[in-house]
Amino acid sequence: GIEVFWCHNILGLCYLRKNNYKKAIKKWSEGIKFTNERDALFAYYQNMSWLYVLRGDFQNIEKMAQSALQYAESNCEIAMCYDRIGYSEFNQDGHEQETIKYEKICLEYVEEILSNEQEDIPYWRERAYLCYKALFLVYRKIGEMDKAVEAGSHALDYTDGDRRDKAFYEMMSQCAMDREDGSAIKPLHMLLRYCDTDKERIIVHHHLASEYMNTGDWEKEKKEYEVLIKLDPG
């Protein structure tokens, strides 16, 4: 029976890639009748949760992920479930505390996975980055700026920079600059990589000079002003 299930599972995934949700659900529902093995049930509910991710049905994402969690055994499987649940909560209005709860739980498992260095490290680093980024955005939304900066700083530890997240680096830099303690230096340097014009670069270098002044690093502050003179001689 399990072989029949996996055949239906593959067919369902093929239909999912073609955005044929009805046929995907039909194949998975037919396949699950042939077995009640844990791996199959976990795969079924995880597939269903991903289908609802594609459809933007956040309540059903969580329902399916919670069902998958009942059959999850490894840290990777558990983390995948909490990752989906956190994503669901993040995308529902008024669910800030729930988002914080589930993103933190997910991070416990993700960081344990990364500490063992036995799994797909780039994939799980990306998961850690996205969890911390979600926490940053939620804390920023509810006005807990110190926690936002802390979460954002952790997020930066798990990324080498990505242009698609330029807006995140901008938000993180602004929150950190308000502290006037040098915590904006790292996000500002990351933001600098994705500046498109000299005008943008000038603004970032001005901020960096201020941050180095706040930390008493006069040499680096001086270097920032030297860069500014080259960018804007006038």
Tab-separated table of C-alpha atoms in Angstrom:
chain	number	residue	atom	x	y	z
A	1	GLY	CA	0.000	0.000	0.000
A	2	ILE	CA	2.785	2.435	0.816
A	3	GLU	CA	4.147	2.243	-2.747
A	4	VAL	CA	0.723	3.215	-4.068
A	5	PHE	CA	0.636	6.155	-1.681
A	6	TRP	CA	3.983	7.495	-2.883
A	7	CYS	CA	2.886	7.169	-6.517
A	8	HIS	CA	-0.215	9.239	-5.737
A	9	ASN	CA	1.966	11.638	-3.751
A	10	ILE	CA	4.250	12.269	-6.741
A	11	LEU	CA	1.305	12.739	-9.076
A	12	GLY	CA	-0.235	15.209	-6.634
A	13	LEU	CA	2.993	17.214	-6.534
A	14	CYS	CA	3.045	17.286	-10.340
A	15	TYR	CA	-0.469	18.731	-10.377
A	16	LEU	CA	0.507	21.200	-7.653
A	17	ARG	CA	3.360	22.521	-9.815
A	18	LYS	CA	0.785	23.158	-12.540
A	19	ASN	CA	-1.426	24.993	-10.011
A	20	ASN	CA	-4.109	22.358	-10.435
A	21	TYR	CA	-5.058	22.291	-6.766
A	22	LYS	CA	-8.188	20.174	-7.109
A	23	LYS	CA	-6.376	17.321	-8.820
A	24	ALA	CA	-3.478	17.570	-6.362
A	25	ILE	CA	-5.848	17.216	-3.401
A	26	LYS	CA	-7.668	14.382	-5.140
A	27	LYS	CA	-4.469	12.403	-5.727
A	28	TRP	CA	-3.197	12.904	-2.179
A	29	SER	CA	-6.591	12.020	-0.695
A	30	GLU	CA	-6.759	8.872	-2.803
A	31	GLY	CA	-3.207	7.892	-1.908
A	32	ILE	CA	-3.577	8.268	1.855
A	33	LYS	CA	-6.310	5.580	1.812
A	34	PHE	CA	-3.647	2.988	1.077
A	35	THR	CA	-1.581	3.493	4.237
A	36	ASN	CA	-1.526	4.950	7.731
A	37	GLU	CA	2.250	4.940	8.141
A	38	ARG	CA	3.700	7.918	9.963
A	39	ASP	CA	5.928	9.092	7.085
A	40	ALA	CA	3.005	9.042	4.673
A	41	LEU	CA	0.705	10.958	7.023
A	42	PHE	CA	3.404	13.546	7.672
A	43	ALA	CA	4.001	13.984	3.927
A	44	TYR	CA	0.260	14.244	3.258
A	45	TYR	CA	-0.346	17.020	5.763
A	46	GLN	CA	2.840	18.865	4.827
A	47	ASN	CA	1.817	18.768	1.156
A	48	MET	CA	-1.597	20.099	2.062
A	49	SER	CA	-0.090	22.919	4.123
A	50	TRP	CA	2.119	23.916	1.178
A	51	LEU	CA	-0.909	23.896	-1.127
A	52	TYR	CA	-2.617	26.356	1.199
A	53	VAL	CA	0.554	28.489	1.265
A	54	LEU	CA	0.282	28.801	-2.509
A	55	ARG	CA	-3.394	29.684	-2.187
A	56	GLY	CA	-2.791	32.206	0.610
A	57	ASP	CA	-5.226	30.373	2.895
A	58	PHE	CA	-3.472	31.124	6.174
A	59	GLN	CA	-5.915	29.468	8.557
A	60	ASN	CA	-5.779	26.173	6.695
A	61	ILE	CA	-1.977	26.369	6.477
A	62	GLU	CA	-1.897	26.256	10.258
A	63	LYS	CA	-4.478	23.467	10.510
A	64	MET	CA	-2.526	21.244	8.133
A	65	ALA	CA	0.835	22.074	9.758
A	66	GLN	CA	-0.582	21.281	13.213
A	67	SER	CA	-1.805	17.941	11.852
A	68	ALA	CA	1.608	17.235	10.325
A	69	LEU	CA	3.201	18.041	13.685
A	70	GLN	CA	1.464	15.022	15.218
A	71	TYR	CA	3.514	12.766	12.935
A	72	ALA	CA	6.793	14.704	12.974
A	73	GLU	CA	9.726	12.953	14.647
A	74	SER	CA	13.034	14.547	13.669
A	75	ASN	CA	14.079	18.086	14.509
A	76	CYS	CA	13.892	18.886	10.796
A	77	GLU	CA	10.301	17.706	10.495
A	78	ILE	CA	9.239	19.528	13.651
A	79	ALA	CA	10.976	22.732	12.515
A	80	MET	CA	9.235	22.535	9.133
A	81	CYS	CA	5.848	22.371	10.865
A	82	TYR	CA	6.526	25.301	13.178
A	83	ASP	CA	7.940	27.256	10.248
A	84	ARG	CA	4.585	26.903	8.462
A	85	ILE	CA	2.610	27.724	11.608
A	86	GLY	CA	4.706	30.846	12.236
A	87	TYR	CA	4.235	31.904	8.628
A	88	SER	CA	0.477	31.472	9.006
A	89	GLU	CA	0.329	33.545	12.196
A	90	PHE	CA	2.562	36.270	10.741
A	91	ASN	CA	0.123	36.788	7.873
A	92	GLN	CA	-2.967	37.170	10.052
A	93	ASP	CA	-3.883	40.542	11.562
A	94	GLY	CA	-3.740	40.727	15.330
A	95	HIS	CA	-1.652	37.559	15.690
A	96	GLU	CA	1.561	39.252	16.796
A	97	GLN	CA	1.972	37.341	20.055
A	98	GLU	CA	1.179	34.031	18.342
A	99	THR	CA	3.785	34.831	15.690
A	100	ILE	CA	6.404	35.541	18.343
A	101	LYS	CA	5.557	32.284	20.140
A	102	TYR	CA	5.803	30.012	17.111
A	103	GLU	CA	8.796	31.705	15.487
A	104	LYS	CA	10.728	31.271	18.730
A	105	ILE	CA	9.768	27.592	18.940
A	106	CYS	CA	10.826	27.106	15.326
A	107	LEU	CA	14.159	28.789	16.039
A	108	GLU	CA	14.893	26.389	18.904
A	109	TYR	CA	14.763	23.470	16.496
A	110	VAL	CA	16.488	25.287	13.628
A	111	GLU	CA	19.416	26.344	15.793
A	112	GLU	CA	19.724	22.788	17.136
A	113	ILE	CA	19.826	21.522	13.538
A	114	LEU	CA	22.511	24.050	12.631
A	115	SER	CA	24.579	23.184	15.696
A	116	ASN	CA	24.803	19.565	14.523
A	117	GLU	CA	25.965	20.615	11.028
A	118	GLN	CA	24.545	17.455	9.509
A	119	GLU	CA	21.685	18.801	7.403
A	120	ASP	CA	21.340	21.228	4.483
A	121	ILE	CA	23.086	24.151	6.204
A	122	PRO	CA	22.223	26.873	3.615
A	123	TYR	CA	18.537	25.882	3.769
A	124	TRP	CA	18.372	26.008	7.555
A	125	ARG	CA	20.371	29.240	7.735
A	126	GLU	CA	17.718	30.733	5.459
A	127	ARG	CA	15.009	29.439	7.813
A	128	ALA	CA	16.773	31.014	10.802
A	129	TYR	CA	17.121	34.295	8.923
A	130	LEU	CA	13.419	34.352	8.011
A	131	CYS	CA	12.343	33.520	11.583
A	132	TYR	CA	14.431	36.324	13.049
A	133	LYS	CA	13.288	38.687	10.309
A	134	ALA	CA	9.648	37.906	11.146
A	135	LEU	CA	10.369	38.591	14.832
A	136	PHE	CA	12.043	41.874	13.900
A	137	LEU	CA	9.014	42.979	11.870
A	138	VAL	CA	6.542	41.988	14.588
A	139	TYR	CA	8.461	43.665	17.410
A	140	ARG	CA	8.833	46.773	15.249
A	141	LYS	CA	5.102	46.752	14.547
A	142	ILE	CA	4.168	46.588	18.240
A	143	GLY	CA	6.763	49.203	19.196
A	144	GLU	CA	9.238	47.007	21.099
A	145	MET	CA	12.254	48.498	19.377
A	146	ASP	CA	14.999	47.018	21.557
A	147	LYS	CA	13.661	43.521	20.899
A	148	ALA	CA	13.305	44.396	17.219
A	149	VAL	CA	16.959	45.412	16.993
A	150	GLU	CA	18.034	42.274	18.850
A	151	ALA	CA	16.035	40.036	16.492
A	152	GLY	CA	17.239	41.949	13.448
A	153	SER	CA	20.853	41.606	14.572
A	154	HIS	CA	20.418	37.850	14.836
A	155	ALA	CA	18.851	37.801	11.367
A	156	LEU	CA	21.942	39.490	9.955
A	157	ASP	CA	24.093	36.717	11.453
A	158	TYR	CA	22.405	34.250	9.125
A	159	THR	CA	22.733	36.090	5.840
A	160	ASP	CA	25.557	37.394	3.683
A	161	GLY	CA	23.229	39.912	2.130
A	162	ASP	CA	20.542	39.733	-0.487
A	163	ARG	CA	19.267	42.504	-2.696
A	164	ARG	CA	15.671	41.322	-2.344
A	165	ASP	CA	15.861	42.322	1.337
A	166	LYS	CA	17.144	45.842	0.816
A	167	ALA	CA	14.008	47.192	2.519
A	168	PHE	CA	14.753	45.040	5.586
A	169	TYR	CA	18.289	46.425	5.844
A	170	GLU	CA	16.852	49.939	5.622
A	171	MET	CA	14.332	49.287	8.404
A	172	MET	CA	16.885	47.508	10.553
A	173	SER	CA	19.379	50.352	10.117
A	174	GLN	CA	16.814	52.970	11.116
A	175	CYS	CA	15.739	51.100	14.255
A	176	ALA	CA	19.351	50.528	15.278
A	177	MET	CA	20.410	54.126	14.593
A	178	ASP	CA	17.801	55.352	17.067
A	179	ARG	CA	19.830	53.609	19.806
A	180	GLU	CA	22.966	55.627	18.982
A	181	ASP	CA	25.206	52.795	20.181
A	182	GLY	CA	26.822	51.554	16.979
A	183	SER	CA	24.396	48.658	16.465
A	184	ALA	CA	23.465	50.091	13.053
A	185	ILE	CA	26.975	49.622	11.636
A	186	LYS	CA	26.443	46.087	10.322
A	187	PRO	CA	23.047	46.678	8.661
A	188	LEU	CA	24.330	49.937	7.168
A	189	HIS	CA	27.281	48.131	5.600
A	190	MET	CA	24.928	45.513	4.186
A	191	LEU	CA	22.625	48.233	2.882
A	192	LEU	CA	25.598	49.933	1.248
A	193	ARG	CA	26.051	46.933	-1.067
A	194	TYR	CA	22.686	47.609	-2.657
A	195	CYS	CA	22.745	51.371	-3.042
A	196	ASP	CA	21.988	52.226	-6.664
A	197	THR	CA	23.038	55.879	-6.756
A	198	ASP	CA	25.712	58.115	-5.240
A	199	LYS	CA	22.912	59.965	-3.454
A	200	GLU	CA	21.955	56.771	-1.614
A	201	ARG	CA	25.605	56.001	-0.848
A	202	ILE	CA	26.158	59.479	0.577
A	203	ILE	CA	23.229	59.062	2.961
A	204	VAL	CA	24.501	55.685	4.185
A	205	HIS	CA	28.081	56.909	4.633
A	206	HIS	CA	26.773	59.879	6.654
A	207	HIS	CA	24.953	57.442	8.919
A	208	LEU	CA	28.045	55.268	9.232
A	209	ALA	CA	30.145	58.272	10.217
A	210	SER	CA	27.620	59.060	12.951
A	211	GLU	CA	27.626	55.479	14.176
A	212	TYR	CA	31.420	55.400	14.397
A	213	MET	CA	31.318	58.710	16.258
A	214	ASN	CA	28.854	57.146	18.742
A	215	THR	CA	31.280	54.278	19.377
A	216	GLY	CA	34.325	56.542	19.607
A	217	ASP	CA	36.017	54.933	16.591
A	218	TRP	CA	37.554	58.115	15.238
A	219	GLU	CA	39.688	56.406	12.581
A	220	LYS	CA	36.710	54.761	10.916
A	221	GLU	CA	34.677	57.947	11.266
A	222	LYS	CA	37.467	59.798	9.478
A	223	LYS	CA	37.521	57.204	6.666
A	224	GLU	CA	33.768	57.630	6.181
A	225	TYR	CA	34.184	61.378	5.748
A	226	GLU	CA	37.001	60.767	3.268
A	227	VAL	CA	34.629	58.592	1.232
A	228	LEU	CA	31.978	61.302	1.452
A	229	ILE	CA	34.370	63.913	0.081
A	230	LYS	CA	35.099	61.686	-2.920
A	231	LEU	CA	31.392	61.074	-3.545
A	232	ASP	CA	30.379	64.697	-3.006
A	233	PRO	CA	33.352	67.061	-3.442
A	234	GLY	CA	31.063	70.055	-3.145
